[in-house]
PDB file of C-alpha atoms in Angstrom:
ATOM      1  CA  MET A   1      28.392  -1.774   4.077  1.00  0.00           C
ATOM      2  CA  ALA A   2      26.964  -5.442   2.940  1.00  0.00           C
ATOM      3  CA  ILE A   3      23.235  -3.983   3.373  1.00  0.00           C
ATOM      4  CA  ARG A   4      23.796  -1.051   2.040  1.00  0.00           C
ATOM      5  CA  ASP A   5      24.693  -2.776  -1.258  1.00  0.00           C
ATOM      6  CA  THR A   6      21.325  -5.415  -0.691  1.00  0.00           C
ATOM      7  CA  VAL A   7      19.235  -1.808  -0.265  1.00  0.00           C
ATOM      8  CA  LYS A   8      20.907  -1.139  -4.653  1.00  0.00           C
ATOM      9  CA  ARG A   9      20.252  -4.665  -5.739  1.00  0.00           C
ATOM     10  CA  ALA A  10      16.483  -4.185  -4.417  1.00  0.00           C
ATOM     11  CA  GLU A  11      15.973  -1.193  -5.377  1.00  0.00           C
ATOM     12  CA  GLN A  12      17.157  -2.756  -8.716  1.00  0.00           C
ATOM     13  CA  LEU A  13      14.984  -5.524  -8.709  1.00  0.00           C
ATOM     14  CA  VAL A  14      11.918  -2.684  -7.998  1.00  0.00           C
ATOM     15  CA  GLU A  15      12.527  -1.041 -11.138  1.00  0.00           C
ATOM     16  CA  THR A  16      12.644  -4.387 -12.927  1.00  0.00           C
ATOM     17  CA  SER A  17      10.048  -6.373 -12.428  1.00  0.00           C
ATOM     18  CA  MET A  18       6.870  -3.324 -11.431  1.00  0.00           C
ATOM     19  CA  LYS A  19       8.887  -1.615 -14.947  1.00  0.00           C
ATOM     20  CA  GLY A  20       5.704  -2.774 -16.823  1.00  0.00           C
ATOM     21  CA  ASN A  21       2.915  -1.612 -13.788  1.00  0.00           C
ATOM     22  CA  ASP A  22       0.874   1.649 -14.457  1.00  0.00           C
ATOM     23  CA  ALA A  23       1.767   4.685 -11.974  1.00  0.00           C
ATOM     24  CA  SER A  24      -0.687   4.248  -8.739  1.00  0.00           C
ATOM     25  CA  HIS A  25       2.192   1.190  -8.435  1.00  0.00           C
ATOM     26  CA  ASP A  26       5.233   2.069  -9.513  1.00  0.00           C
ATOM     27  CA  ALA A  27       8.833   1.924  -9.064  1.00  0.00           C
ATOM     28  CA  SER A  28       7.809   6.320  -7.467  1.00  0.00           C
ATOM     29  CA  HIS A  29       5.560   4.631  -4.809  1.00  0.00           C
ATOM     30  CA  VAL A  30       7.789   1.423  -3.509  1.00  0.00           C
ATOM     31  CA  TRP A  31      10.411   5.125  -3.267  1.00  0.00           C
ATOM     32  CA  ARG A  32       7.669   6.792  -1.665  1.00  0.00           C
ATOM     33  CA  VAL A  33       6.407   4.279   0.741  1.00  0.00           C
ATOM     34  CA  ARG A  34      10.334   3.308   1.756  1.00  0.00           C
ATOM     35  CA  ASP A  35      10.848   7.358   2.897  1.00  0.00           C
ATOM     36  CA  LEU A  36       7.969   7.430   4.427  1.00  0.00           C
ATOM     37  CA  ALA A  37       8.912   3.962   6.594  1.00  0.00           C
ATOM     38  CA  LEU A  38      12.094   5.242   7.558  1.00  0.00           C
ATOM     39  CA  SER A  39      10.089   8.209   8.719  1.00  0.00           C
ATOM     40  CA  LEU A  40       7.499   7.182  10.986  1.00  0.00           C
ATOM     41  CA  ALA A  41      10.086   4.493  12.038  1.00  0.00           C
ATOM     42  CA  ARG A  42      12.362   7.167  13.239  1.00  0.00           C
ATOM     43  CA  GLU A  43       9.259   8.596  14.910  1.00  0.00           C
ATOM     44  CA  GLU A  44       8.665   5.745  16.669  1.00  0.00           C
ATOM     45  CA  GLY A  45      11.968   5.519  18.316  1.00  0.00           C
ATOM     46  CA  LEU A  46      13.046   2.052  16.473  1.00  0.00           C
ATOM     47  CA  SER A  47      15.746   3.962  14.937  1.00  0.00           C
ATOM     48  CA  SER A  48      18.543   3.035  17.850  1.00  0.00           C
ATOM     49  CA  ASN A  49      18.301  -0.037  16.314  1.00  0.00           C
ATOM     50  CA  PRO A  50      20.628  -0.835  12.758  1.00  0.00           C
ATOM     51  CA  ASP A  51      18.054  -4.863  12.853  1.00  0.00           C
ATOM     52  CA  SER A  52      14.939  -3.021  12.721  1.00  0.00           C
ATOM     53  CA  MET A  53      15.612  -0.479  10.688  1.00  0.00           C
ATOM     54  CA  GLU A  54      17.357  -2.556   7.788  1.00  0.00           C
ATOM     55  CA  ILE A  55      13.523  -4.822   8.146  1.00  0.00           C
ATOM     56  CA  VAL A  56      11.127  -1.823   7.872  1.00  0.00           C
ATOM     57  CA  GLU A  57      13.851  -0.755   5.009  1.00  0.00           C
ATOM     58  CA  LEU A  58      13.630  -4.620   3.343  1.00  0.00           C
ATOM     59  CA  ALA A  59      10.220  -4.734   3.944  1.00  0.00           C
ATOM     60  CA  ALA A  60       9.099  -1.213   2.819  1.00  0.00           C
ATOM     61  CA  LEU A  61      11.437  -1.544  -0.569  1.00  0.00           C
ATOM     62  CA  LEU A  62      10.105  -4.592  -0.942  1.00  0.00           C
ATOM     63  CA  HIS A  63       5.911  -4.406  -0.436  1.00  0.00           C
ATOM     64  CA  ASP A  64       4.440  -4.877  -4.085  1.00  0.00           C
ATOM     65  CA  VAL A  65       7.244  -7.123  -5.928  1.00  0.00           C
ATOM     66  CA  GLY A  66       4.795 -10.279  -6.956  1.00  0.00           C
ATOM     67  CA  ASP A  67       1.860  -8.016  -5.927  1.00  0.00           C
ATOM     68  CA  TYR A  68      -1.115 -10.119  -7.138  1.00  0.00           C
ATOM     69  CA  LYS A  69      -2.580  -7.762  -8.867  1.00  0.00           C
ATOM     70  CA  TYR A  70       0.245  -7.008 -11.853  1.00  0.00           C
ATOM     71  CA  LEU A  71       1.574 -10.531 -11.186  1.00  0.00           C
ATOM     72  CA  ARG A  72       2.209 -11.877 -15.564  1.00  0.00           C
ATOM     73  CA  ASP A  73       3.790 -15.321 -14.938  1.00  0.00           C
ATOM     74  CA  PRO A  74       3.525 -16.796 -11.536  1.00  0.00           C
ATOM     75  CA  SER A  75       7.652 -17.063 -10.715  1.00  0.00           C
ATOM     76  CA  GLU A  76       6.876 -13.695 -10.314  1.00  0.00           C
ATOM     77  CA  GLU A  77       5.203 -14.889  -6.102  1.00  0.00           C
ATOM     78  CA  LYS A  78       8.828 -15.702  -5.086  1.00  0.00           C
ATOM     79  CA  LEU A  79      10.605 -13.437  -6.082  1.00  0.00           C
ATOM     80  CA  VAL A  80      10.980 -11.905  -3.260  1.00  0.00           C
ATOM     81  CA  GLU A  81      11.443 -14.762  -1.343  1.00  0.00           C
ATOM     82  CA  ASN A  82      14.228 -15.824  -4.086  1.00  0.00           C
ATOM     83  CA  PHE A  83      15.525 -12.440  -3.257  1.00  0.00           C
ATOM     84  CA  LEU A  84      16.263 -12.590   0.635  1.00  0.00           C
ATOM     85  CA  GLU A  85      17.794 -16.072   0.522  1.00  0.00           C
ATOM     86  CA  GLU A  86      20.480 -15.175  -2.359  1.00  0.00           C
ATOM     87  CA  GLU A  87      21.540 -11.984  -0.483  1.00  0.00           C
ATOM     88  CA  GLY A  88      22.124 -14.509   2.403  1.00  0.00           C
ATOM     89  CA  ILE A  89      19.596 -12.423   4.991  1.00  0.00           C
ATOM     90  CA  ALA A  90      19.215 -13.398   8.226  1.00  0.00           C
ATOM     91  CA  GLU A  91      16.745 -16.544   8.764  1.00  0.00           C
ATOM     92  CA  SER A  92      15.696 -13.983  11.956  1.00  0.00           C
ATOM     93  CA  LYS A  93      15.323 -10.904   9.613  1.00  0.00           C
ATOM     94  CA  LYS A  94      14.086 -13.055   6.177  1.00  0.00           C
ATOM     95  CA  ILE A  95      11.399 -14.337   8.533  1.00  0.00           C
ATOM     96  CA  LYS A  96       9.891 -11.230   9.594  1.00  0.00           C
ATOM     97  CA  ILE A  97      10.132  -9.307   5.910  1.00  0.00           C
ATOM     98  CA  LEU A  98       8.512 -11.587   4.236  1.00  0.00           C
ATOM     99  CA  SER A  99       6.188 -11.587   7.593  1.00  0.00           C
ATOM    100  CA  ILE A 100       5.494  -8.087   7.289  1.00  0.00           C
ATOM    101  CA  ILE A 101       4.491  -7.996   3.225  1.00  0.00           C
ATOM    102  CA  LYS A 102       2.640 -11.225   3.252  1.00  0.00           C
ATOM    103  CA  GLY A 103      -0.146  -9.729   6.489  1.00  0.00           C
ATOM    104  CA  MET A 104       0.155  -5.449   5.166  1.00  0.00           C
ATOM    105  CA  GLY A 105      -2.264  -5.575   2.873  1.00  0.00           C
ATOM    106  CA  PHE A 106      -6.148  -4.489   2.909  1.00  0.00           C
ATOM    107  CA  LYS A 107      -7.927  -7.355   1.926  1.00  0.00           C
ATOM    108  CA  ASP A 108      -5.307  -9.254   4.972  1.00  0.00           C
ATOM    109  CA  GLU A 109      -7.350  -7.112   6.840  1.00  0.00           C
ATOM    110  CA  LEU A 110     -10.323  -7.728   6.015  1.00  0.00           C
ATOM    111  CA  ALA A 111      -9.448 -11.511   6.344  1.00  0.00           C
ATOM    112  CA  GLY A 112      -8.355 -10.551   9.638  1.00  0.00           C
ATOM    113  CA  VAL A 113      -5.189 -11.574   9.282  1.00  0.00           C
ATOM    114  CA  GLY A 114      -4.414  -6.870  10.417  1.00  0.00           C
ATOM    115  CA  ASN A 115      -6.154  -7.688  13.861  1.00  0.00           C
ATOM    116  CA  GLN A 116      -3.301  -9.617  15.495  1.00  0.00           C
ATOM    117  CA  GLU A 117      -0.807  -8.860  17.158  1.00  0.00           C
ATOM    118  CA  PHE A 118       1.965  -6.763  15.463  1.00  0.00           C
ATOM    119  CA  PRO A 119       5.458  -6.133  15.320  1.00  0.00           C
ATOM    120  CA  PRO A 120       6.714  -2.095  15.189  1.00  0.00           C
ATOM    121  CA  GLU A 121       8.679  -2.462  11.966  1.00  0.00           C
ATOM    122  CA  PHE A 122       5.012  -4.180  10.254  1.00  0.00           C
ATOM    123  CA  GLY A 123       3.507  -1.414  11.851  1.00  0.00           C
ATOM    124  CA  VAL A 124       5.242   1.393  10.021  1.00  0.00           C
ATOM    125  CA  VAL A 125       5.731  -0.166   6.496  1.00  0.00           C
ATOM    126  CA  GLN A 126       1.519  -0.399   6.459  1.00  0.00           C
ATOM    127  CA  ASP A 127       0.760   2.535   7.548  1.00  0.00           C
ATOM    128  CA  ALA A 128       3.904   4.047   5.316  1.00  0.00           C
ATOM    129  CA  ASP A 129       2.086   2.131   2.194  1.00  0.00           C
ATOM    130  CA  ARG A 130      -1.911   3.283   3.725  1.00  0.00           C
ATOM    131  CA  LEU A 131      -1.231   7.068   3.920  1.00  0.00           C
ATOM    132  CA  ASP A 132       0.377   6.942   0.375  1.00  0.00           C
ATOM    133  CA  ALA A 133      -2.747   4.934  -0.785  1.00  0.00           C
ATOM    134  CA  ILE A 134      -4.427   8.717   1.447  1.00  0.00           C
ATOM    135  CA  GLY A 135      -4.497  12.362   0.605  1.00  0.00           C
ATOM    136  CA  ALA A 136      -3.247  14.058  -2.361  1.00  0.00           C
ATOM    137  CA  ILE A 137      -1.310  11.164  -3.372  1.00  0.00           C
ATOM    138  CA  GLY A 138      -4.088   8.651  -3.269  1.00  0.00           C
ATOM    139  CA  ILE A 139      -7.020  11.182  -4.779  1.00  0.00           C
ATOM    140  CA  ALA A 140      -4.032  10.701  -7.952  1.00  0.00           C
ATOM    141  CA  ARG A 141      -3.345   6.851  -7.450  1.00  0.00           C
ATOM    142  CA  CYS A 142      -6.470   5.971  -7.198  1.00  0.00           C
ATOM    143  CA  PHE A 143      -8.067   7.213 -11.003  1.00  0.00           C
ATOM    144  CA  THR A 144      -4.910   6.103 -12.406  1.00  0.00           C
ATOM    145  CA  PHE A 145      -5.490   2.584 -11.450  1.00  0.00           C
ATOM    146  CA  GLY A 146      -9.146   3.399 -12.133  1.00  0.00           C
ATOM    147  CA  GLY A 147      -8.215   4.620 -15.401  1.00  0.00           C
ATOM    148  CA  ASN A 148      -6.204   1.316 -16.000  1.00  0.00           C
ATOM    149  CA  ARG A 149      -8.438  -0.791 -15.320  1.00  0.00           C
ATOM    150  CA  ASN A 150     -11.229   1.193 -18.233  1.00  0.00           C
ATOM    151  CA  ARG A 151     -13.640   1.949 -14.260  1.00  0.00           C
ATOM    152  CA  VAL A 152     -16.221   4.410 -14.997  1.00  0.00           C
ATOM    153  CA  LEU A 153     -15.357   7.567 -12.987  1.00  0.00           C
ATOM    154  CA  HIS A 154     -18.368   7.314 -10.763  1.00  0.00           C
ATOM    155  CA  ASP A 155     -22.471   6.269 -11.316  1.00  0.00           C
ATOM    156  CA  PRO A 156     -25.269   7.043  -8.783  1.00  0.00           C
ATOM    157  CA  ALA A 157     -27.021   3.270  -9.745  1.00  0.00           C
ATOM    158  CA  ILE A 158     -23.698   1.537  -8.568  1.00  0.00           C
ATOM    159  CA  GLN A 159     -23.333   1.856  -4.428  1.00  0.00           C
ATOM    160  CA  PRO A 160     -20.902   0.973  -3.035  1.00  0.00           C
ATOM    161  CA  ARG A 161     -19.796  -1.922  -1.334  1.00  0.00           C
ATOM    162  CA  LEU A 162     -19.609  -1.382   2.091  1.00  0.00           C
ATOM    163  CA  ASP A 163     -19.315  -4.548   4.738  1.00  0.00           C
ATOM    164  CA  LEU A 164     -16.923  -6.580   1.791  1.00  0.00           C
ATOM    165  CA  SER A 165     -14.324  -9.252   2.159  1.00  0.00           C
ATOM    166  CA  LYS A 166     -11.692 -10.118   1.338  1.00  0.00           C
ATOM    167  CA  GLU A 167     -13.295 -12.628  -1.318  1.00  0.00           C
ATOM    168  CA  HIS A 168     -15.282  -9.590  -2.358  1.00  0.00           C
ATOM    169  CA  TYR A 169     -12.359  -7.467  -2.133  1.00  0.00           C
ATOM    170  CA  MET A 170     -10.515  -9.038  -5.047  1.00  0.00           C
ATOM    171  CA  LYS A 171     -13.780  -9.661  -7.226  1.00  0.00           C
ATOM    172  CA  LYS A 172     -13.321  -8.565 -10.991  1.00  0.00           C
ATOM    173  CA  GLU A 173     -16.995  -6.884 -10.222  1.00  0.00           C
ATOM    174  CA  GLU A 174     -18.099  -3.669 -11.738  1.00  0.00           C
ATOM    175  CA  GLN A 175     -17.224  -1.185  -9.766  1.00  0.00           C
ATOM    176  CA  THR A 176     -16.153   2.691 -10.046  1.00  0.00           C
ATOM    177  CA  THR A 177     -13.178   5.075  -9.402  1.00  0.00           C
ATOM    178  CA  VAL A 178     -15.270   6.635  -6.669  1.00  0.00           C
ATOM    179  CA  ASN A 179     -16.682   4.022  -4.787  1.00  0.00           C
ATOM    180  CA  HIS A 180     -12.676   2.983  -3.623  1.00  0.00           C
ATOM    181  CA  PHE A 181     -12.385   6.490  -1.584  1.00  0.00           C
ATOM    182  CA  HIS A 182     -15.677   4.788   0.276  1.00  0.00           C
ATOM    183  CA  GLU A 183     -14.409   0.839   0.051  1.00  0.00           C
ATOM    184  CA  LYS A 184     -11.051   1.896   1.436  1.00  0.00           C
ATOM    185  CA  LEU A 185      -9.297   5.013   0.683  1.00  0.00           C
ATOM    186  CA  LEU A 186     -11.725   6.778   3.927  1.00  0.00           C
ATOM    187  CA  LYS A 187     -11.275   3.896   5.935  1.00  0.00           C
ATOM    188  CA  LEU A 188      -7.459   3.992   6.238  1.00  0.00           C
ATOM    189  CA  LYS A 189      -7.434   6.099   8.509  1.00  0.00           C
ATOM    190  CA  ASP A 190      -8.613   4.400  11.844  1.00  0.00           C
ATOM    191  CA  LEU A 191      -6.399   1.171  10.881  1.00  0.00           C
ATOM    192  CA  MET A 192      -3.270   2.822  11.400  1.00  0.00           C
ATOM    193  CA  LYS A 193      -1.011   1.386  13.474  1.00  0.00           C
ATOM    194  CA  THR A 194       1.208   4.306  14.121  1.00  0.00           C
ATOM    195  CA  LYS A 195       0.922   7.496  16.724  1.00  0.00           C
ATOM    196  CA  ALA A 196       3.103   8.909  13.726  1.00  0.00           C
ATOM    197  CA  GLY A 197       1.181   7.067  10.910  1.00  0.00           C
ATOM    198  CA  LEU A 198      -2.566   8.637  12.145  1.00  0.00           C
ATOM    199  CA  ARG A 199      -1.228  12.249  12.916  1.00  0.00           C
ATOM    200  CA  ARG A 200      -0.152  12.326   9.060  1.00  0.00           C
ATOM    201  CA  ALA A 201      -3.402  10.555   8.013  1.00  0.00           C
ATOM    202  CA  GLU A 202      -5.604  12.908  10.105  1.00  0.00           C
ATOM    203  CA  LYS A 203      -4.223  15.315   7.667  1.00  0.00           C
ATOM    204  CA  ARG A 204      -4.654  13.384   4.417  1.00  0.00           C
ATOM    205  CA  HIS A 205      -8.189  12.079   5.484  1.00  0.00           C
ATOM    206  CA  LYS A 206      -9.654  15.412   5.011  1.00  0.00           C
ATOM    207  CA  VAL A 207      -7.908  15.805   1.575  1.00  0.00           C
ATOM    208  CA  MET A 208     -10.216  12.898   0.639  1.00  0.00           C
ATOM    209  CA  GLU A 209     -13.422  14.255   2.012  1.00  0.00           C
ATOM    210  CA  GLU A 210     -12.758  18.192   0.510  1.00  0.00           C
ATOM    211  CA  PHE A 211     -12.030  16.465  -2.720  1.00  0.00           C
ATOM    212  CA  LEU A 212     -15.395  14.223  -3.058  1.00  0.00           C
ATOM    213  CA  LYS A 213     -17.530  16.488  -1.507  1.00  0.00           C
ATOM    214  CA  GLN A 214     -16.744  18.973  -4.181  1.00  0.00           C
ATOM    215  CA  PHE A 215     -16.501  15.982  -6.637  1.00  0.00           C
ATOM    216  CA  TYR A 216     -19.995  15.076  -6.106  1.00  0.00           C
ATOM    217  CA  ALA A 217     -21.197  19.134  -6.258  1.00  0.00           C
ATOM    218  CA  GLU A 218     -19.853  19.073  -9.500  1.00  0.00           C
ATOM    219  CA  TRP A 219     -20.669  16.099 -10.554  1.00  0.00           C
ATOM    220  CA  ASP A 220     -24.290  17.149  -9.946  1.00  0.00           C
ATOM    221  CA  GLY A 221     -24.258  20.820 -11.771  1.00  0.00           C
ATOM    222  CA  LYS A 222     -23.943  22.289  -8.456  1.00  0.00           C
ATOM    223  CA  ALA A 223     -20.480  23.826  -8.232  1.00  0.00           C
TER     224      ALA A 223
END
């Protein structure tokens, strides 16, 4: 019962802390990631370990609380840590949850963090978050985020940055929404950590490829 109460309070924290975010990184994104992460965890055989499932659910729920892209106040960076402390989460679980959240971003993979050995809970949570970034939902989220940042849809004169470092990725330089597919989203399928995640990613990847093919044809007046 205690863990379900903690989950409920985590859901409340998500709703209050992410209330002002655009729809690409709102509470609905978190609910989808949680559902995906738990589903992947079951497919990967983690459901026999209640501690693993608790770590997966809490990490998935809290992964975007205090996201650097939406920080309104520096104190928000400590929201997750403070929450876990207040909930009395066991130290070993707290360390795992925080390490998953801190290491799962694409920018961290660019910096080499993602190349290290990882526990199975990390793999399913990261894969779940990345699955929500691709496919039909990923396309919708990509254009929502681009619109929120006033990015142009596409400009053939602006080439995608294909060999990105963490610093370049985080740099707020002029970019187009469509270039984000080439800089990040089309790379995610091959970065999946679990077999279950890869199976789903392959289908979602094809959806994006078909979308871009049609997009470019329409942009050039050929379709």
